[in-house]
């Protein structure tokens, strides 16, 4: 499914970033869908000592809040 492909692609991107580019992503900016972040978090791409944090995309938060207030 498309959702599974998104999760797999994000996990792969995080997992190989250190080897290919010598960088570690410390944050994931998400759109409210927790499946992708959950996949990254559970894969522990940089080992147990480095945790990736989730940040919410402001535009998506505003959109969800506005819809609920109407």
PDB file of C-alpha atoms in Angstrom, residues 1 3-4 8 12 15 19 21 27 29-30 33-34 39-43 45 47-48 51 56 64 67 69-70:
ATOM      1  CA  UNK A   1       0.000   0.000   0.000  1.00  0.00           C
ATOM      2  CA  UNK A   3       1.136   4.161   3.352  1.00  0.00           C
ATOM      3  CA  UNK A   4       3.531   1.248   3.831  1.00  0.00           C
ATOM      4  CA  UNK A   8       9.577   2.050   4.338  1.00  0.00           C
ATOM      5  CA  UNK A  12      15.470   3.636   4.672  1.00  0.00           C
ATOM      6  CA  UNK A  15      18.919   4.377   8.210  1.00  0.00           C
ATOM      7  CA  UNK A  19      26.669   5.923   6.018  1.00  0.00           C
ATOM      8  CA  UNK A  21      26.262  11.487   4.019  1.00  0.00           C
ATOM      9  CA  UNK A  27      13.935  15.461  14.028  1.00  0.00           C
ATOM     10  CA  UNK A  29       8.541  16.872  10.703  1.00  0.00           C
ATOM     11  CA  UNK A  30       5.206  15.139  10.316  1.00  0.00           C
ATOM     12  CA  UNK A  33       0.132  10.694  10.588  1.00  0.00           C
ATOM     13  CA  UNK A  34       1.985   8.725  13.230  1.00  0.00           C
ATOM     14  CA  UNK A  39       8.364   3.228  11.883  1.00  0.00           C
ATOM     15  CA  UNK A  40      11.392   5.507  12.182  1.00  0.00           C
ATOM     16  CA  UNK A  41      11.273   5.538  15.984  1.00  0.00           C
ATOM     17  CA  UNK A  42      10.973   1.744  16.260  1.00  0.00           C
ATOM     18  CA  UNK A  43      13.762   1.092  13.737  1.00  0.00           C
ATOM     19  CA  UNK A  45      18.315   4.035  12.819  1.00  0.00           C
ATOM     20  CA  UNK A  47      21.160   2.923  17.764  1.00  0.00           C
ATOM     21  CA  UNK A  48      19.758   3.132  21.260  1.00  0.00           C
ATOM     22  CA  UNK A  51      16.384   9.220  19.541  1.00  0.00           C
ATOM     23  CA  UNK A  56       4.364  18.796  13.842  1.00  0.00           C
ATOM     24  CA  UNK A  64      -6.854  20.446  11.699  1.00  0.00           C
ATOM     25  CA  UNK A  67     -11.642  22.422  10.857  1.00  0.00           C
ATOM     26  CA  UNK A  69     -13.340  24.992  15.460  1.00  0.00           C
ATOM     27  CA  UNK A  70     -15.855  25.429  12.645  1.00  0.00           C
TER      28      UNK A  70
END
